[in-house]
Amino acid sequence: MKNSRRKHRDIWAGLAFIAPNFLGFMLFLLVPVIFSLVMSFSNWNLMKEVSFQWVGFRNFFDLFHDREFWLYSINTVYLMLGIPVCIALSLFLANLLSKQLRGIVVYRTLFYLPTFTAGVALFVLWKSLYNPEYGPINAAIRWLLERAGTAHVELPSWLSSAKNLLGLHPEQIMIGVREFFGLGAREAIIIMGIWVAAGGTNMLLYIAAISNIPPDLYEAAEIDGAGSWAQFRHITWPQLAPTTFFIVIMGFIGGLQGGFEQARVLTAGGPAGTTTTLSYYIYIKAFEEFQMGYASAIAWVLFAVIFAITLVNWTFGSRKIN
Amino acid sequence: MKLFFSITLGILVIWSLIMGLTGLPASPDGRVKLVWVSDDNPARRAQVDLFNQQNTRACVTLDPESSGKEKVVVQCLSGVGPDLLDIFDGFELTAFVKAGIALDITKELEQRGISIEHDTWNGTHTTALLDGRAYGFPRGACADALLFNKTLLDQKGLKPPGPFIKGDEFLKLAQALTIRDDHGRIRQFGFMFEWWQYGDFLRQWHAQIYSDDGTRCLLDSPEAIAAIQYMYDLIWKYHVMPTPAEASALPSGGGYGSGKINMFGNGQAAMALAGRWWLVVLRNKDNFPELKFGVSECQFGPVRQYRAYCAVTAINRFSRHPDKALDFLLYMASPEYNNLINRQADSMGPIKKYSKSGIFLNATNYPDEAYNSVWIETMERGIPDEVSPFVNGAAANRIITRQLDLVANNLKSPQEAMQTAAQLINEEIIKTVASDPKLRKFYNERIGR
C-alpha cells in the first residue's frame, strides 16, 4: 500500500518535471505543425479584408504549376551537391584526428570551431573572402592563373554572379546554357557550407565511430600484410557504414531544409533568385507576401519529399548495411 | 527538490500573469511608455528626445530589434506589437490596413485641422493614405537628386554643375570623372545609383509600373524599356557606373545604404543619385574630413519628374494607448519636429510650409549647403510610387528585382527583362483577382466588364 502510494507520487513528480517541456513541445511545435497542415487547405493570408475560405487542394495544385517553386527546388538540390564532398572531408578529418598525436584535442577543437561560431559572423567573414577584387580567394586564383600563363581568364564574381557549374538557367528549367557556365553565388555558398560542416558534427560522429572499431581487426589485418588503404577499405569503411548511413540521411534532411540563413544574410536570395531555396521561398510567401496558406502548402510538400527520401534511404540503405 | 520545483513554477506563473496584465512599466515620472519600431540612429534618437522633453503624458522608446514588416505584423496580430510602427510604401500600407493593424486617424487629423493631402509633400500620399483615409503620418519625405564631389571635379578642372542639369551635361561629367588605373581597372567611377532607384528613371521617361486603374502592368511599354535601357547603358555602354561585380568588389561599410554612401564619401564615385538623408552620414567630418560636395537637380530623361518616397509612422490598432500614440504623430506635424528634421537632414520635414521657410533655405549651421532649394524643387516635382490593389506588392517587387538583376549583370536585355516582368506581374494580377471574389468584382468594374 505504502509502496503503491509512493509510486503514484513519483509518477506525479515525474509528470510535473516533464510538463514544462511537454507544454513547450505542444505549444510551439505540435499545435503549430497541425495548424499549418490545416491552413495549407485554406486561403489564409493575414489580410482580414480577404474572407477566409477553405480551398481544398488548390494551394497544392497551384504549387505544381508555380515555376518559381520548381526553380527554387532545383536551387535547393544544387546546393546539396556539397553534401558528398562534405561527408568525405569529415571522414578524412576524423581519420586524421583519431590518431594518437600530441595535442590532438587542440586539433579537434580547431576543426570544430566553425560549428559553434555564430552563422552571421561566418557569413560576413566569407563575404570578405569572396570579394572579387580584394578577396583572398580570387587573389589565390589570380596567382595560380598567372603561374599557369592564363591570366586573361575572367575571375569569378562569386556572390554577385548567376553563373554555375551546370549552366542552369535562372528563369527556366534548362541545363547547359552557355552564358551561365562558371562559378557564382551557388558555388560560393556550397564551398562555405563545406568549410563549416566538414569539421562539424559529422566529424565528431565519425571520430566516435572510429574509436569503437575493435583494434584486433587492424592488428589481424596488419599481420596479414594489409596496408593503410586496404585497412581503410576493408575495415574502417564497412565498420562506419551505420554512421555514414545516419550522416547521409541527416545531410539530406538538412540540405532540403537549408539555405535560409545564407540567402537572408549573404545574397537576399539573389542574384536573380539563384540562391533562393525552398525554405527561403516559404519565408517569402509567408512573411513578405503574407500568403500563409500557400506557404504552409509548400512546407508540407517539402515535408513529404523529405519523408519519402528518408523512407527510400531507410528501406534500401539499411538493407545494404545489414 | 519537489518543493523547490513547485515554488519556482509558482513564481514564474505569477510573474508572467503580472507582466501580462500590466504591460510595460511606466516611466519613473509616471508617463506612459510607448514603443516605436524604427531604426536606431543619432538622428532618430534626437527626434524621440525632443518629443519626450515636450510631452507630459507619454515618452517614446525605440525598438530597432523588431523592425521588419514580418516581425511587426506577427507581433501586432498576436497582441504583443509596438504602439508605433513605420510603413515604407503603398503596398506595406495596404498590408497593414488589410491586416487590421494600422489605425485610421482621418477623423483625429481633421479635428486638428491637419490634412495630409494639402499640408504634406505629394510624395507621402500613397504611403499615408488609402482610399482617402489616413492611416499614419509621414515622418519625413524625400526625392533623389545628384550629389557631386567638388574636390574631384576641381582635380579634373571641371566646373561644378548648376542647380539644374540635363542628361547630356551629366553624361559628359560622368565620363570625365571615370578614371582607370594602369591595368585598365576603374579606380574612380563617375556615377552610381542603386538598382532599386529604377523608379526615378521610370518617372523621367514618363513610364508607369501600372496602368492608371491598376489593372495592368505597363513595364513592357517603350518608355519603361527606354528608362531601364539608360540604366543599363550607364554600366555597360558608357562604363561610368560599376557593374554588380565591381560594386561588390569595392569596400563598403555596414548599415542600410551606407556602402554606397561611403563609396561616395571616400571618393570612389564622383557623383551619386541620392536622397537628402545621405547628408546625415556625409556631414560627419570624422568619417570624411576632405569631402566637399554639392547637389543638383538632374534630369536624365525627357521628363522633369522625380520619384518621391517617404516613411510613415502609424499607430498599432491593438496599442493600449492609442490616444498617447496619436500625440506622437501630431508632434510630427509640429514646427519643432519639422525644423529638427530639416536641420538634421534626415530627409525633409513632412510639412511643406516649414521646408519652404527661411530656416531651411538659409541653414546657418551648414553654410556650405547653399543648395537646399534643389531639394525643394525635386520634392515639388516628386511623384510617389504607384500601387495596384490587384497585386501583392512584395511579389511584384520580387519579379522586378529579379529581372533587374539579370539586366545589371548583362545576362538579359532591358527589353526582354521588362517584357518578362510585365508578363509575370500581369499573370500575378490575374491569379490574385481570381482568388478573391471581392477583388474580382472591383477589378471587373474597373475594366468595365
JSON list of C-alpha atoms in Angstrom, two decimals, chain B residues 340-433:
[
{"chain": "B", "resi": 340, "resn": "LEU", "atom": "CA", "xyz": [14.59, 69.43, -36.38]},
{"chain": "B", "resi": 341, "resn": "ILE", "atom": "CA", "xyz": [14.30, 67.05, -39.37]},
{"chain": "B", "resi": 342, "resn": "ASN", "atom": "CA", "xyz": [15.33, 69.80, -41.75]},
{"chain": "B", "resi": 343, "resn": "ARG", "atom": "CA", "xyz": [18.30, 70.70, -39.56]},
{"chain": "B", "resi": 344, "resn": "GLN", "atom": "CA", "xyz": [19.36, 67.07, -39.19]},
{"chain": "B", "resi": 345, "resn": "ALA", "atom": "CA", "xyz": [18.94, 66.43, -42.93]},
{"chain": "B", "resi": 346, "resn": "ASP", "atom": "CA", "xyz": [17.12, 63.20, -42.12]},
{"chain": "B", "resi": 347, "resn": "SER", "atom": "CA", "xyz": [15.25, 63.66, -45.44]},
{"chain": "B", "resi": 348, "resn": "MET", "atom": "CA", "xyz": [12.91, 66.64, -45.28]},
{"chain": "B", "resi": 349, "resn": "GLY", "atom": "CA", "xyz": [10.25, 67.56, -42.78]},
{"chain": "B", "resi": 350, "resn": "PRO", "atom": "CA", "xyz": [6.85, 66.20, -43.81]},
{"chain": "B", "resi": 351, "resn": "ILE", "atom": "CA", "xyz": [5.02, 69.54, -43.70]},
{"chain": "B", "resi": 352, "resn": "LYS", "atom": "CA", "xyz": [5.78, 71.56, -46.82]},
{"chain": "B", "resi": 353, "resn": "LYS", "atom": "CA", "xyz": [5.48, 75.07, -45.38]},
{"chain": "B", "resi": 354, "resn": "TYR", "atom": "CA", "xyz": [8.26, 74.53, -42.82]},
{"chain": "B", "resi": 355, "resn": "SER", "atom": "CA", "xyz": [10.68, 73.38, -45.51]},
{"chain": "B", "resi": 356, "resn": "LYS", "atom": "CA", "xyz": [9.93, 76.44, -47.58]},
{"chain": "B", "resi": 357, "resn": "SER", "atom": "CA", "xyz": [10.69, 78.78, -44.70]},
{"chain": "B", "resi": 358, "resn": "GLY", "atom": "CA", "xyz": [13.88, 80.79, -44.33]},
{"chain": "B", "resi": 359, "resn": "ILE", "atom": "CA", "xyz": [15.10, 78.50, -41.54]},
{"chain": "B", "resi": 360, "resn": "PHE", "atom": "CA", "xyz": [15.57, 75.69, -44.03]},
{"chain": "B", "resi": 361, "resn": "LEU", "atom": "CA", "xyz": [16.64, 77.68, -47.07]},
{"chain": "B", "resi": 362, "resn": "ASN", "atom": "CA", "xyz": [19.31, 79.64, -45.21]},
{"chain": "B", "resi": 363, "resn": "ALA", "atom": "CA", "xyz": [20.71, 76.90, -42.98]},
{"chain": "B", "resi": 364, "resn": "THR", "atom": "CA", "xyz": [23.19, 78.78, -40.81]},
{"chain": "B", "resi": 365, "resn": "ASN", "atom": "CA", "xyz": [24.71, 75.69, -39.19]},
{"chain": "B", "resi": 366, "resn": "TYR", "atom": "CA", "xyz": [25.92, 74.39, -42.54]},
{"chain": "B", "resi": 367, "resn": "PRO", "atom": "CA", "xyz": [26.92, 77.40, -44.65]},
{"chain": "B", "resi": 368, "resn": "ASP", "atom": "CA", "xyz": [28.27, 75.09, -47.41]},
{"chain": "B", "resi": 369, "resn": "GLU", "atom": "CA", "xyz": [24.78, 73.78, -48.01]},
{"chain": "B", "resi": 370, "resn": "ALA", "atom": "CA", "xyz": [23.52, 76.56, -50.19]},
{"chain": "B", "resi": 371, "resn": "TYR", "atom": "CA", "xyz": [21.56, 74.10, -52.30]},
{"chain": "B", "resi": 372, "resn": "ASN", "atom": "CA", "xyz": [18.50, 73.43, -50.18]},
{"chain": "B", "resi": 373, "resn": "SER", "atom": "CA", "xyz": [16.27, 74.94, -52.86]},
{"chain": "B", "resi": 374, "resn": "VAL", "atom": "CA", "xyz": [17.26, 71.94, -55.06]},
{"chain": "B", "resi": 375, "resn": "TRP", "atom": "CA", "xyz": [15.69, 69.53, -52.58]},
{"chain": "B", "resi": 376, "resn": "ILE", "atom": "CA", "xyz": [12.50, 71.61, -52.55]},
{"chain": "B", "resi": 377, "resn": "GLU", "atom": "CA", "xyz": [12.39, 71.65, -56.34]},
{"chain": "B", "resi": 378, "resn": "THR", "atom": "CA", "xyz": [12.78, 67.87, -56.60]},
{"chain": "B", "resi": 379, "resn": "MET", "atom": "CA", "xyz": [10.14, 67.36, -53.91]},
{"chain": "B", "resi": 380, "resn": "GLU", "atom": "CA", "xyz": [7.74, 69.65, -55.71]},
{"chain": "B", "resi": 381, "resn": "ARG", "atom": "CA", "xyz": [8.23, 67.58, -58.85]},
{"chain": "B", "resi": 382, "resn": "GLY", "atom": "CA", "xyz": [8.20, 64.32, -56.94]},
{"chain": "B", "resi": 383, "resn": "ILE", "atom": "CA", "xyz": [5.68, 61.62, -57.74]},
{"chain": "B", "resi": 384, "resn": "PRO", "atom": "CA", "xyz": [5.13, 58.70, -55.38]},
{"chain": "B", "resi": 385, "resn": "ASP", "atom": "CA", "xyz": [5.32, 55.04, -56.37]},
{"chain": "B", "resi": 386, "resn": "GLU", "atom": "CA", "xyz": [2.15, 53.66, -57.85]},
{"chain": "B", "resi": 387, "resn": "VAL", "atom": "CA", "xyz": [0.24, 50.93, -56.11]},
{"chain": "B", "resi": 388, "resn": "SER", "atom": "CA", "xyz": [-2.08, 48.42, -57.70]},
{"chain": "B", "resi": 389, "resn": "PRO", "atom": "CA", "xyz": [-4.76, 46.98, -55.44]},
{"chain": "B", "resi": 390, "resn": "PHE", "atom": "CA", "xyz": [-4.82, 43.89, -57.64]},
{"chain": "B", "resi": 391, "resn": "VAL", "atom": "CA", "xyz": [-1.38, 42.53, -56.98]},
{"chain": "B", "resi": 392, "resn": "ASN", "atom": "CA", "xyz": [0.73, 41.71, -53.98]},
{"chain": "B", "resi": 393, "resn": "GLY", "atom": "CA", "xyz": [3.36, 44.47, -53.96]},
{"chain": "B", "resi": 394, "resn": "ALA", "atom": "CA", "xyz": [6.03, 42.23, -52.47]},
{"chain": "B", "resi": 395, "resn": "ALA", "atom": "CA", "xyz": [5.50, 39.66, -55.23]},
{"chain": "B", "resi": 396, "resn": "ALA", "atom": "CA", "xyz": [5.64, 42.34, -57.93]},
{"chain": "B", "resi": 397, "resn": "ASN", "atom": "CA", "xyz": [8.76, 43.83, -56.40]},
{"chain": "B", "resi": 398, "resn": "ARG", "atom": "CA", "xyz": [10.42, 40.42, -56.32]},
{"chain": "B", "resi": 399, "resn": "ILE", "atom": "CA", "xyz": [9.68, 39.89, -60.01]},
{"chain": "B", "resi": 400, "resn": "ILE", "atom": "CA", "xyz": [11.08, 43.31, -60.94]},
{"chain": "B", "resi": 401, "resn": "THR", "atom": "CA", "xyz": [14.20, 42.88, -58.78]},
{"chain": "B", "resi": 402, "resn": "ARG", "atom": "CA", "xyz": [14.93, 39.53, -60.38]},
{"chain": "B", "resi": 403, "resn": "GLN", "atom": "CA", "xyz": [14.69, 40.96, -63.89]},
{"chain": "B", "resi": 404, "resn": "LEU", "atom": "CA", "xyz": [16.79, 43.99, -62.98]},
{"chain": "B", "resi": 405, "resn": "ASP", "atom": "CA", "xyz": [19.43, 41.65, -61.54]},
{"chain": "B", "resi": 406, "resn": "LEU", "atom": "CA", "xyz": [19.68, 39.96, -64.93]},
{"chain": "B", "resi": 407, "resn": "VAL", "atom": "CA", "xyz": [19.91, 43.32, -66.72]},
{"chain": "B", "resi": 408, "resn": "ALA", "atom": "CA", "xyz": [22.55, 44.64, -64.31]},
{"chain": "B", "resi": 409, "resn": "ASN", "atom": "CA", "xyz": [24.62, 41.50, -64.86]},
{"chain": "B", "resi": 410, "resn": "ASN", "atom": "CA", "xyz": [24.29, 41.82, -68.64]},
{"chain": "B", "resi": 411, "resn": "LEU", "atom": "CA", "xyz": [22.51, 38.47, -68.84]},
{"chain": "B", "resi": 412, "resn": "LYS", "atom": "CA", "xyz": [19.32, 39.81, -70.38]},
{"chain": "B", "resi": 413, "resn": "SER", "atom": "CA", "xyz": [18.46, 42.83, -72.49]},
{"chain": "B", "resi": 414, "resn": "PRO", "atom": "CA", "xyz": [16.35, 45.56, -70.88]},
{"chain": "B", "resi": 415, "resn": "GLN", "atom": "CA", "xyz": [13.62, 44.92, -73.44]},
{"chain": "B", "resi": 416, "resn": "GLU", "atom": "CA", "xyz": [13.39, 41.19, -72.74]},
{"chain": "B", "resi": 417, "resn": "ALA", "atom": "CA", "xyz": [13.60, 41.76, -69.00]},
{"chain": "B", "resi": 418, "resn": "MET", "atom": "CA", "xyz": [10.83, 44.33, -68.90]},
{"chain": "B", "resi": 419, "resn": "GLN", "atom": "CA", "xyz": [8.62, 42.21, -71.15]},
{"chain": "B", "resi": 420, "resn": "THR", "atom": "CA", "xyz": [9.10, 39.25, -68.82]},
{"chain": "B", "resi": 421, "resn": "ALA", "atom": "CA", "xyz": [8.46, 41.43, -65.76]},
{"chain": "B", "resi": 422, "resn": "ALA", "atom": "CA", "xyz": [5.23, 42.80, -67.24]},
{"chain": "B", "resi": 423, "resn": "GLN", "atom": "CA", "xyz": [4.08, 39.34, -68.27]},
{"chain": "B", "resi": 424, "resn": "LEU", "atom": "CA", "xyz": [4.76, 37.80, -64.86]},
{"chain": "B", "resi": 425, "resn": "ILE", "atom": "CA", "xyz": [3.17, 40.68, -62.94]},
{"chain": "B", "resi": 426, "resn": "ASN", "atom": "CA", "xyz": [0.09, 40.54, -65.18]},
{"chain": "B", "resi": 427, "resn": "GLU", "atom": "CA", "xyz": [-0.14, 36.79, -64.51]},
{"chain": "B", "resi": 428, "resn": "GLU", "atom": "CA", "xyz": [0.15, 37.57, -60.80]},
{"chain": "B", "resi": 429, "resn": "ILE", "atom": "CA", "xyz": [-2.70, 40.12, -61.12]},
{"chain": "B", "resi": 430, "resn": "ILE", "atom": "CA", "xyz": [-4.93, 37.54, -62.76]},
{"chain": "B", "resi": 431, "resn": "LYS", "atom": "CA", "xyz": [-4.08, 34.98, -60.08]},
{"chain": "B", "resi": 432, "resn": "THR", "atom": "CA", "xyz": [-4.73, 37.44, -57.25]},
{"chain": "B", "resi": 433, "resn": "VAL", "atom": "CA", "xyz": [-8.03, 38.61, -58.71]}
]
